[in-house]
XYZ file of C-alpha atoms in Angstrom:
693
model
C -20.105 -7.820 -21.434
C -18.812 -10.122 -18.671
C -20.099 -13.666 -18.882
C -20.223 -16.128 -16.005
C -20.905 -19.692 -17.110
C -21.450 -22.510 -14.626
C -20.966 -25.802 -16.405
C -22.491 -29.132 -15.450
C -20.225 -30.625 -12.838
C -19.767 -32.091 -9.414
C -19.607 -30.259 -6.128
C -18.380 -32.285 -3.200
C -17.671 -31.590 0.424
C -15.551 -33.907 2.480
C -16.447 -35.012 5.960
C -14.688 -32.803 8.459
C -12.595 -34.564 11.040
C -13.884 -35.152 14.557
C -11.165 -33.161 16.213
C -8.941 -30.264 15.360
C -5.702 -30.041 17.308
C -4.106 -26.584 17.404
C -0.949 -25.811 19.339
C 0.773 -22.450 19.567
C 4.081 -21.815 21.255
C 4.539 -18.104 21.911
C 7.754 -16.881 23.472
C 8.670 -13.282 24.204
C 12.003 -12.331 25.706
C 10.505 -9.545 27.800
C 10.857 -8.080 31.223
C 8.423 -8.094 34.148
C 5.016 -6.442 33.838
C 3.947 -8.652 30.977
C 1.818 -11.114 32.884
C -1.493 -9.639 31.845
C -0.340 -9.325 28.238
C 0.707 -12.962 28.075
C -2.594 -13.981 29.668
C -4.455 -11.983 27.063
C -2.639 -13.642 24.166
C -3.177 -17.101 25.665
C -6.928 -16.415 26.016
C -7.136 -15.386 22.351
C -5.348 -18.518 21.230
C -7.487 -20.738 23.464
C -10.612 -19.170 21.979
C -9.268 -20.038 18.549
C -8.604 -23.637 19.622
C -12.036 -24.019 21.212
C -13.726 -22.592 18.119
C -11.900 -25.106 15.926
C -12.947 -28.006 18.168
C -16.578 -26.912 18.501
C -17.158 -26.513 14.800
C -15.192 -29.632 13.957
C -17.428 -31.667 16.275
C -20.807 -30.055 15.574
C -20.568 -29.322 11.853
C -19.671 -32.722 10.491
C -20.871 -32.898 6.907
C -21.952 -36.038 5.140
C -20.459 -36.441 1.679
C -22.999 -35.257 -0.849
C -22.807 -34.928 -4.598
C -25.014 -32.433 -6.422
C -25.336 -32.193 -10.165
C -25.719 -28.597 -11.326
C -27.221 -27.851 -14.708
C -25.622 -25.219 -16.900
C -26.622 -21.668 -15.970
C -25.617 -18.538 -17.869
C -25.532 -15.217 -16.029
C -24.839 -11.889 -17.731
C -24.098 -8.724 -15.793
C -22.375 -5.368 -16.057
C -19.739 -4.643 -13.398
C -20.306 -1.645 -11.124
C -17.252 0.340 -10.094
C -16.227 -0.534 -6.528
C -15.836 3.117 -5.552
C -19.522 3.695 -6.340
C -20.707 0.957 -3.955
C -18.172 1.542 -1.176
C -19.184 3.357 2.017
C -15.799 5.138 1.981
C -13.598 6.232 -0.960
C -11.609 3.504 -2.680
C -9.902 3.173 -6.073
C -8.597 0.144 -7.953
C -6.163 -0.415 -10.820
C -5.662 -3.848 -12.349
C -2.651 -5.275 -14.146
C -4.053 -4.594 -17.600
C -4.506 -0.880 -16.870
C -0.975 -0.624 -15.500
C 0.473 -2.322 -18.584
C -1.548 -0.198 -21.031
C -0.336 3.004 -19.368
C 3.296 1.808 -19.282
C 3.480 2.018 -15.470
C 6.351 -0.094 -14.125
C 6.809 1.492 -10.694
C 4.387 1.170 -7.811
C 5.021 4.802 -6.868
C 3.977 5.968 -10.352
C 0.802 3.891 -10.088
C -0.139 5.362 -6.698
C 0.207 8.887 -8.100
C -2.863 8.129 -10.246
C -5.149 7.775 -7.219
C -7.209 10.707 -5.965
C -6.493 11.684 -2.372
C -2.875 10.519 -2.393
C 0.324 12.538 -2.256
C 3.582 10.762 -3.056
C 6.736 12.306 -1.623
C 9.396 11.599 -4.261
C 13.013 12.516 -3.546
C 14.013 12.313 -7.190
C 15.830 9.770 -9.272
C 15.406 6.041 -9.534
C 17.105 5.454 -6.185
C 15.224 8.178 -4.312
C 12.856 7.263 -1.492
C 9.100 7.391 -2.224
C 6.359 7.448 0.413
C 2.580 7.858 0.172
C 0.286 9.979 2.340
C -3.525 9.940 2.664
C -5.002 13.411 2.175
C -1.900 14.962 3.753
C -2.202 13.141 7.072
C 1.394 11.957 6.595
C 2.959 8.715 5.394
C 2.943 7.303 8.942
C -0.874 7.110 8.800
C -0.851 4.986 5.614
C -0.630 1.218 5.891
C 0.797 -0.802 3.000
C -0.625 -4.319 2.732
C 1.027 -7.100 0.726
C -1.312 -9.986 -0.119
C -3.475 -9.214 2.891
C -0.694 -8.814 5.481
C 0.675 -5.475 6.688
C 4.213 -4.376 5.843
C 5.689 -3.119 9.098
C 8.533 -0.675 9.748
C 8.637 0.314 13.408
C 11.986 2.053 12.941
C 10.880 4.693 10.417
C 7.116 4.281 10.705
C 6.626 4.493 6.932
C 7.174 2.247 3.910
C 9.325 3.072 0.879
C 7.068 2.043 -2.025
C 9.838 2.806 -4.529
C 11.250 -0.696 -4.145
C 8.152 -2.414 -5.581
C 7.539 -3.024 -9.283
C 4.311 -3.853 -11.085
C 5.611 -7.002 -12.827
C 3.836 -9.456 -10.508
C 0.794 -7.400 -9.523
C -2.739 -8.495 -10.270
C -4.427 -5.540 -8.548
C -3.570 -2.364 -6.679
C -6.194 -0.665 -4.534
C -6.251 2.386 -2.305
C -8.846 2.869 0.433
C -9.402 6.025 2.462
C -10.884 5.416 5.884
C -12.226 1.874 5.930
C -11.561 -1.156 3.747
C -14.770 -2.963 2.803
C -13.476 -6.398 3.818
C -14.851 -7.144 7.287
C -12.499 -10.133 7.663
C -9.371 -7.981 7.434
C -6.776 -7.738 10.196
C -6.964 -5.249 13.062
C -4.001 -3.395 11.546
C -6.112 -2.617 8.481
C -8.821 -1.149 10.687
C -6.278 0.980 12.577
C -4.966 2.980 9.603
C -6.260 6.210 8.074
C -5.715 4.721 4.619
C -4.644 1.383 3.162
C -2.639 0.727 0.013
C -3.283 -2.927 -0.868
C -0.907 -4.814 -3.167
C -2.258 -8.083 -4.531
C 0.099 -10.334 -6.495
C -0.890 -12.757 -9.245
C -2.232 -16.178 -8.294
C -1.674 -19.174 -10.573
C -4.453 -19.991 -13.037
C -4.159 -22.891 -15.471
C -6.004 -23.888 -18.627
C -4.858 -27.011 -20.501
C -1.346 -27.185 -19.084
C -0.018 -27.588 -15.565
C 2.590 -24.842 -15.804
C 3.232 -21.310 -17.011
C 6.550 -19.609 -17.770
C 6.834 -15.867 -18.318
C 9.983 -13.892 -19.094
C 9.957 -10.113 -19.033
C 12.668 -7.543 -19.714
C 12.387 -3.772 -19.688
C 14.973 -1.106 -20.352
C 15.144 2.621 -20.714
C 16.885 5.909 -20.088
C 19.580 6.462 -17.480
C 20.928 2.905 -17.752
C 17.723 1.374 -16.416
C 17.170 -2.327 -17.099
C 15.052 -4.873 -15.239
C 14.588 -8.519 -16.261
C 12.113 -10.728 -14.409
C 10.943 -14.332 -14.505
C 7.684 -15.931 -13.337
C 6.966 -19.645 -13.079
C 3.722 -21.373 -12.061
C 3.379 -25.094 -11.472
C 0.352 -27.195 -10.580
C 1.469 -29.696 -7.927
C -1.864 -31.442 -7.429
C -5.568 -30.970 -7.956
C -5.730 -28.467 -5.100
C -2.127 -27.257 -4.821
C 0.012 -24.909 -6.901
C 3.353 -23.120 -6.663
C 4.350 -19.681 -7.933
C 7.864 -18.238 -8.072
C 8.902 -14.725 -9.067
C 12.385 -13.280 -9.385
C 13.525 -9.897 -10.699
C 16.662 -7.787 -10.990
C 17.001 -4.050 -11.511
C 19.902 -1.718 -12.086
C 20.339 1.866 -13.242
C 23.168 4.380 -13.169
C 20.556 7.085 -12.576
C 22.591 9.873 -14.189
C 20.196 12.321 -15.838
C 20.370 15.984 -16.945
C 18.373 18.743 -15.279
C 18.128 22.524 -15.298
C 19.475 24.311 -12.228
C 17.842 27.647 -11.472
C 19.693 30.152 -9.316
C 17.628 33.313 -9.380
C 17.427 34.368 -13.023
C 20.404 32.204 -13.999
C 19.795 28.762 -15.524
C 22.508 26.145 -16.027
C 22.508 22.590 -17.350
C 23.679 20.071 -14.755
C 23.626 16.305 -14.228
C 22.136 14.362 -11.350
C 24.562 11.945 -9.725
C 24.488 9.362 -6.940
C 21.051 8.127 -7.965
C 22.253 4.684 -9.006
C 20.523 1.579 -7.767
C 20.983 -2.177 -8.014
C 18.472 -4.556 -6.482
C 17.206 -8.110 -6.675
C 14.104 -9.676 -5.214
C 12.387 -13.005 -5.312
C 9.516 -14.825 -3.697
C 7.973 -18.295 -3.635
C 4.287 -18.940 -2.949
C 2.438 -22.120 -2.064
C -1.350 -22.149 -2.571
C -3.618 -24.932 -1.364
C -7.407 -25.182 -1.643
C -8.985 -27.639 0.802
C -12.119 -29.556 -0.120
C -14.108 -27.772 2.586
C -13.385 -24.396 0.946
C -10.417 -23.430 3.123
C -7.529 -21.544 1.502
C -3.878 -21.604 2.554
C -1.146 -19.328 1.195
C 2.478 -19.567 2.345
C 4.855 -16.889 1.056
C 8.593 -16.369 1.481
C 10.292 -13.279 0.087
C 13.828 -11.880 -0.110
C 15.005 -8.419 -1.205
C 18.463 -6.866 -1.380
C 19.623 -3.534 -2.750
C 22.441 -1.030 -2.855
C 21.727 2.505 -3.905
C 22.961 6.033 -3.862
C 20.863 8.646 -2.116
C 20.684 11.720 -4.338
C 21.255 14.710 -2.100
C 19.762 18.170 -2.195
C 21.061 20.427 -4.985
C 21.581 23.789 -3.300
C 23.116 26.609 -5.334
C 25.750 24.855 -7.453
C 26.538 22.054 -5.047
C 25.557 18.751 -6.691
C 27.787 16.548 -4.520
C 26.130 13.544 -2.853
C 28.035 10.869 -0.968
C 25.271 9.053 0.900
C 24.811 5.325 0.296
C 22.188 2.889 1.518
C 22.201 -0.911 1.652
C 19.008 -2.845 2.367
C 18.293 -6.485 3.031
C 14.862 -7.845 3.870
C 13.445 -11.324 4.382
C 9.958 -12.250 5.444
C 7.776 -15.334 5.616
C 4.021 -15.063 5.991
C 1.067 -17.431 6.059
C -2.599 -16.640 5.515
C -5.364 -19.125 6.203
C -9.083 -18.751 5.459
C -11.569 -21.328 6.707
C -15.380 -21.422 6.522
C -16.332 -22.897 9.902
C -20.023 -23.084 8.954
C -22.451 -21.150 6.723
C -22.520 -18.417 9.387
C -18.943 -18.473 10.703
C -15.625 -17.641 9.015
C -12.037 -17.668 10.293
C -9.072 -15.778 8.824
C -5.628 -16.158 10.385
C -2.259 -14.595 9.543
C 1.262 -15.274 10.753
C 4.395 -13.363 9.746
C 8.072 -13.042 10.577
C 10.014 -10.112 9.133
C 13.754 -9.390 9.267
C 15.151 -6.116 7.910
C 18.749 -4.912 7.834
C 19.973 -1.582 6.524
C 23.264 0.254 6.432
C 23.514 4.002 5.865
C 26.839 5.651 5.088
C 27.681 9.318 4.565
C 31.154 10.558 3.697
C 31.567 14.120 4.957
C 34.244 16.094 6.772
C 31.723 17.223 9.393
C 31.888 13.737 10.958
C 34.680 12.511 13.185
C 36.863 10.363 10.959
C 35.194 11.796 7.867
C 32.402 9.212 7.704
C 29.242 8.215 9.520
C 27.873 4.679 9.366
C 24.511 3.658 10.829
C 23.511 -0.020 10.917
C 20.023 -1.094 11.954
C 18.457 -4.526 12.386
C 14.712 -4.924 12.787
C 12.663 -7.975 13.642
C 8.904 -8.273 13.697
C 6.706 -11.125 14.920
C 3.088 -10.838 13.904
C 0.048 -12.966 14.757
C -3.489 -12.093 13.651
C -6.894 -13.768 13.745
C -10.339 -12.598 12.643
C -13.565 -14.475 13.338
C -16.685 -13.435 11.454
C -20.296 -14.286 12.238
C -23.260 -13.657 9.908
C -26.473 -14.514 11.772
C -28.728 -13.126 9.012
C -28.375 -12.169 5.378
C -28.322 -8.484 6.381
C -26.247 -8.442 9.555
C -22.666 -9.544 10.237
C -20.126 -9.184 13.037
C -16.384 -9.725 13.304
C -13.762 -9.788 16.038
C -10.122 -9.217 15.054
C -7.050 -9.483 17.252
C -3.479 -8.603 16.226
C -0.383 -9.143 18.347
C 2.852 -7.516 17.136
C 6.337 -7.594 18.636
C 8.962 -5.231 17.165
C 12.665 -5.197 18.028
C 15.420 -2.812 16.906
C 19.193 -3.139 17.294
C 21.726 -0.626 15.983
C 25.378 0.321 16.280
C 24.856 3.579 18.179
C 27.148 4.364 21.103
C 24.195 4.231 23.501
C 22.273 1.104 22.561
C 18.634 1.521 23.482
C 17.555 -1.773 21.841
C 13.825 -1.044 22.118
C 11.204 -3.786 22.140
C 7.580 -2.844 21.492
C 4.583 -5.061 22.166
C 1.356 -3.951 20.493
C -2.087 -5.460 20.865
C -4.974 -4.336 18.640
C -8.517 -5.583 19.239
C -11.439 -4.761 16.945
C -15.162 -5.401 17.248
C -16.994 -4.591 14.017
C -20.595 -4.769 12.831
C -22.135 -4.345 9.389
C -25.713 -4.036 8.179
C -26.640 -4.279 4.489
C -29.971 -4.223 2.714
C -31.053 -3.250 -0.794
C -30.587 0.477 -0.267
C -28.782 1.059 3.027
C -25.381 0.003 4.365
C -23.924 0.773 7.794
C -20.422 -0.307 8.769
C -18.791 0.495 12.106
C -16.149 -0.725 14.504
C -14.410 -0.010 17.780
C -10.627 -0.485 18.021
C -8.698 -0.835 21.280
C -4.916 -0.369 21.094
C -2.445 -1.213 23.831
C 1.312 -0.682 23.449
C 4.122 -1.415 25.882
C 7.833 -0.749 25.355
C 11.041 -1.878 26.994
C 14.543 -0.461 26.434
C 17.927 -1.834 27.483
C 19.296 1.605 28.399
C 17.446 4.744 29.375
C 13.768 5.207 30.074
C 10.955 3.690 28.081
C 7.815 5.744 27.385
C 4.643 5.068 29.319
C 2.189 2.452 28.075
C -0.270 3.698 25.470
C -3.969 2.810 25.586
C -6.598 4.154 23.244
C -10.128 3.498 21.951
C -10.726 4.473 18.310
C -14.249 4.329 16.851
C -15.340 4.563 13.201
C -18.638 4.598 11.336
C -19.470 4.732 7.631
C -22.900 4.840 5.960
C -24.197 4.533 2.423
C -27.733 5.042 1.117
C -29.130 4.422 -2.362
C -31.146 7.532 -3.208
C -33.187 6.090 -6.095
C -34.413 2.514 -6.223
C -33.695 2.079 -9.938
C -30.483 4.139 -10.132
C -26.986 3.358 -8.870
C -26.854 6.688 -7.062
C -25.545 6.691 -3.492
C -24.812 9.205 -0.779
C -22.148 8.142 1.724
C -20.668 9.474 4.956
C -17.764 8.431 7.157
C -16.154 9.430 10.434
C -13.038 7.731 11.765
C -10.623 8.263 14.635
C -7.034 7.082 14.140
C -3.640 7.651 15.688
C -0.108 6.667 14.898
C 2.558 5.586 17.348
C 5.870 7.460 17.375
C 8.448 5.470 15.423
C 11.619 4.144 17.031
C 13.524 6.922 15.230
C 11.171 9.532 16.709
C 11.744 8.166 20.202
C 15.353 7.027 20.272
C 17.399 8.398 17.346
C 20.693 9.830 18.614
C 20.161 13.163 20.374
C 17.028 13.928 18.309
C 14.803 11.266 19.849
C 12.255 12.157 22.520
C 10.774 9.375 24.659
C 8.080 11.744 25.973
C 6.326 11.955 22.620
C 2.579 11.461 22.521
C 0.901 9.517 19.710
C -0.160 11.666 16.761
C -3.977 11.715 16.572
C -6.185 12.273 13.544
C -9.905 12.569 12.845
C -11.331 11.881 9.377
C -14.727 13.105 8.164
C -16.071 12.388 4.685
C -19.360 12.895 2.879
C -19.796 12.010 -0.755
C -22.026 11.265 -3.714
C -21.422 8.335 -6.086
C -23.127 7.405 -9.340
C -22.811 4.608 -11.866
C -24.791 4.258 -15.093
C -25.016 2.058 -18.190
C -25.688 4.296 -21.182
C -26.874 3.187 -24.630
C -25.754 -0.389 -23.878
C -22.160 0.425 -24.895
C -21.062 3.020 -22.327
C -20.302 2.410 -18.641
C -20.020 5.641 -16.666
C -19.176 6.262 -13.033
C -18.394 9.355 -10.995
C -17.742 10.184 -7.346
C -17.398 13.428 -5.394
C -16.233 13.483 -1.775
C -15.935 16.425 0.589
C -13.659 15.764 3.543
C -12.291 17.334 6.677
C -9.284 15.986 8.560
C -7.862 17.243 11.823
C -4.444 16.297 13.219
C -3.481 16.789 16.871
C -0.089 16.454 18.595
C 1.658 16.335 15.231
C 5.177 14.902 15.558
C 7.767 17.186 13.962
C 11.487 17.916 14.180
C 11.831 21.272 15.944
C 15.036 23.285 16.536
C 16.067 23.604 20.179
C 19.045 25.523 21.625
C 21.843 23.497 20.018
C 20.187 20.796 17.906
C 16.905 19.544 16.467
C 14.497 17.582 18.647
C 11.365 15.529 17.940
C 8.374 17.166 19.632
C 4.574 17.196 19.564
C 4.094 20.572 17.981
C 1.374 21.138 15.490
C -2.323 21.186 14.806
C -3.420 20.871 11.201
C -6.855 21.393 9.662
C -7.313 19.812 6.226
C -10.376 20.381 4.061
C -10.754 19.244 0.502
C -12.680 17.806 -2.384
C -11.876 14.645 -4.382
C -13.658 14.084 -7.685
C -13.225 10.994 -9.867
C -14.772 10.032 -13.187
C -14.545 6.986 -15.427
C -15.903 6.146 -18.863
C -15.731 2.792 -20.681
C -16.956 2.875 -24.289
C -17.360 -0.318 -26.275
C -17.146 1.232 -29.772
C -17.224 -2.130 -31.540
C -16.406 -5.748 -30.886
C -12.654 -5.101 -31.268
C -12.397 -1.448 -30.295
C -12.964 0.089 -26.875
C -11.955 3.268 -25.105
C -11.381 3.858 -21.390
C -11.123 7.306 -19.841
C -10.283 7.999 -16.188
C -9.823 11.365 -14.512
C -9.561 12.802 -11.009
C -9.298 16.257 -9.464
C -8.218 17.209 -5.949
C -8.823 20.531 -4.180
C -7.134 20.787 -0.799
C -6.717 23.422 1.872
C -4.333 22.230 4.613
C -3.656 24.872 7.262
C -1.073 24.768 10.057
C -3.046 26.281 12.940
C -0.035 26.777 15.244
C 2.204 28.587 12.760
C 0.908 31.247 10.419
C -2.388 29.817 9.154
C -0.798 29.098 5.798
C -0.919 26.000 3.598
C 1.345 23.291 5.023
C 4.525 22.494 3.041
C 4.346 20.491 -0.197
C 0.557 20.738 -0.448
C -0.849 22.145 -3.694
C -4.366 23.537 -3.573
C -5.110 22.084 -6.994
C -3.919 18.797 -8.474
C -5.238 16.094 -10.751
C -4.513 13.364 -13.242
C -6.116 11.605 -16.141
C -5.598 8.633 -18.438
C -6.917 7.481 -21.793
C -6.609 3.934 -23.152
C -7.627 3.045 -26.723
C -7.556 -0.685 -27.445
C -7.783 -1.997 -31.008
C -6.774 -5.244 -32.764
C -3.688 -3.548 -34.173
C -2.322 -1.470 -31.318
C -3.194 -0.219 -27.846
C -2.468 3.425 -27.069
C -2.234 4.742 -23.517
C -1.929 8.382 -22.527
C -1.706 9.793 -19.013
C -1.194 13.224 -17.508
C -0.431 14.326 -13.969
C -0.583 17.921 -12.760
C 0.162 19.760 -9.529
C -0.343 23.404 -8.705
C 1.969 25.822 -6.977
C 3.120 24.900 -3.479
C 5.757 25.844 -0.898
C 8.481 23.852 0.858
C 8.230 25.911 4.057
C 5.466 27.234 6.288
C 6.731 30.702 5.352
C 5.336 31.391 1.880
C 8.270 33.321 0.450
C 9.523 33.231 -3.131
C 12.652 31.215 -2.266
C 10.450 28.384 -0.986
C 8.015 28.386 -3.918
C 7.715 25.261 -6.083
C 6.172 25.960 -9.458
C 3.240 24.052 -10.905
C 3.902 21.344 -13.479
C 2.279 18.959 -15.956
C 3.782 15.578 -16.794
C 2.558 13.712 -19.908
C 3.256 10.067 -20.763
C 2.465 8.214 -23.986
C 2.552 4.405 -24.314
C 2.018 2.025 -27.237
C 1.693 -1.747 -26.847
C 0.570 -4.844 -28.713
C 0.129 -8.549 -27.941
C 0.989 -11.284 -30.425
C -0.400 -14.814 -29.978
C 0.677 -18.058 -31.606
C -0.710 -21.299 -30.172
C 0.206 -21.171 -26.458
C 2.822 -18.486 -26.937
C 2.147 -14.850 -26.144
C 4.528 -12.011 -26.979
C 3.876 -8.491 -25.665
C 5.737 -5.380 -26.804
C 5.579 -2.014 -25.061
C 7.197 1.408 -25.569
C 6.698 4.535 -23.441
C 7.761 8.147 -23.657
C 7.661 9.764 -20.221
C 7.458 13.510 -19.606
C 6.807 14.287 -23.265
C 7.286 18.032 -22.885
C 10.569 17.652 -20.938
C 9.083 19.522 -17.972
C 11.687 20.439 -15.345
C 10.110 20.219 -11.895
C 10.635 19.199 -8.271
C 8.314 17.332 -5.923
C 10.667 17.956 -2.977
C 12.649 21.191 -3.147
C 16.263 20.842 -4.304
C 15.590 17.273 -5.507
C 15.115 17.689 -9.289
C 13.058 15.086 -11.137
C 14.125 13.604 -14.498
C 13.094 15.274 -17.736
C 12.068 13.408 -20.861
C 12.852 9.684 -20.810
C 11.845 6.457 -22.553
C 11.160 2.827 -21.670
C 10.649 -0.301 -23.739
C 9.602 -3.786 -22.688
C 9.290 -7.293 -24.096
C 7.285 -10.041 -22.379
C 7.087 -13.654 -23.503
C 4.687 -16.170 -22.011
C 4.441 -19.922 -22.485
């Protein structure tokens, strides 16, 4: 039973200063036609400055000291998905550790409503899609700031580990946080990654060393260090390294003939590190400054067709970003959240093949992103709140192509949101306005894009004394064509329209405390998604071309269930399960299920925690599906079940903590493919040791 204890102490607020000076210098190297855009940005920044000055001058607070007597509050947590007006799921660090999950992609596969496209092997790319809308409609957020990739339009989640995570959440439709950025509002689904924040007890530092190893030459050491710099300031540093040869056996099926082969060119070597500065101001403001660096070299495992297992593609990645988030309570009714980010990404792709002139093709891309975001919230009453969010994004791409387009995209997103909450009813809605302008050095840039996108979600408590809710959601979203869609050599099409999507959801959620030792929750959501002007690669006379060709209707059902049983003081059991039923039809082809979409899929996990050992078991299953819109036997992918078993235990001695973990993945050695001709590994193992001081 969670216990919140407020001890006798002192609460102080410092006198705010009479003035607040804010200066922004914004420079864009852009061509003519940007006058109105610049004016718009300047107005937003001036509003921010004026707001700072007004509240600094009118909300001066006299230093007061209040003595608070000890109060003890006991409560039982209610699952967030039960209370949310739209589907959301959360996994914390403890759950990830108990289930032996070390990859972000493996963690995301546990969420209902997600489909992870996995190209096999440790070095294979992994992307996540929301209810089959496509990975381009899913935003990945890292500590509250969006991860952008204007070149590809999607994020490879395979590069992230779970070593430094505190929480991973997945929201379909709307995120409950009204103070989020406009980019969060604009996405069909949001995968939010939250890293650990320093917390200290008797000492001003923490040191944690972690090393994991396993099959296929996989090893990854990591180091975490926290340091308290002052009463209100702390530092956190993380660094990790990972390497694997990625050579694993698989069964190759060619008709009725089966042969044993090995998967090559799936090696990977990467390193990443980040440094965080956290500062808590006396007035309740929070500042987080983060710098991060990532570098990798990896083989890209190719498609295994017939008996051809050759793969000569290599990929190098380098990424640096610096971001700042600032949260400030301007008054009891007003709140300000601001975000600033610079991102630099470099990648080099190389393919050795006789079909290229000179026997090799090398593509080099450099991306830059400048991102500024501000959200101002106003809560005039205890039931009603409003927020205005504005995001300004500038994306640039340079490459080594013969015809250098060098596109620059300016995007402005403006959101007005409102939320009403009482004891039984919640209504949450917003209106998003998107404006995008592009400039290219050579060729013709697409026309400016302008679009209004509304959304509304509702939740109603059916019984006054029961945590039983009915919820409904409707949301309009669209995704911009990526730079690759528009400008990639010979395939790009600068006449592409944005891909539009409509999301509809209606659901029932229930949470219950049973017999004082059992916490139960369950959700069931029916949904309907419709995609217009779907962007696909389509064969023309001599080569493939990106076109708007496709209309997809997606209907489905997501069911989740969770059970926490406190058997005794030192023994508890946690059970989680989800089931997905989906019917995704391509209306412009043959009215068949779209590729890589099983009608039935699901997963489950069981964690048993005792003083002696913690056992974690998880299973993931997918039904039959096809890799092509033509449902013929040669395109059929068979159903599969993957089982994982994990055992772990924590040892404590004074301030020292030692954690041991061992996992057996794919217990039954199931041979399967998520993407056709990209075989997944069979049975494998992982072990880990973590020491904390």
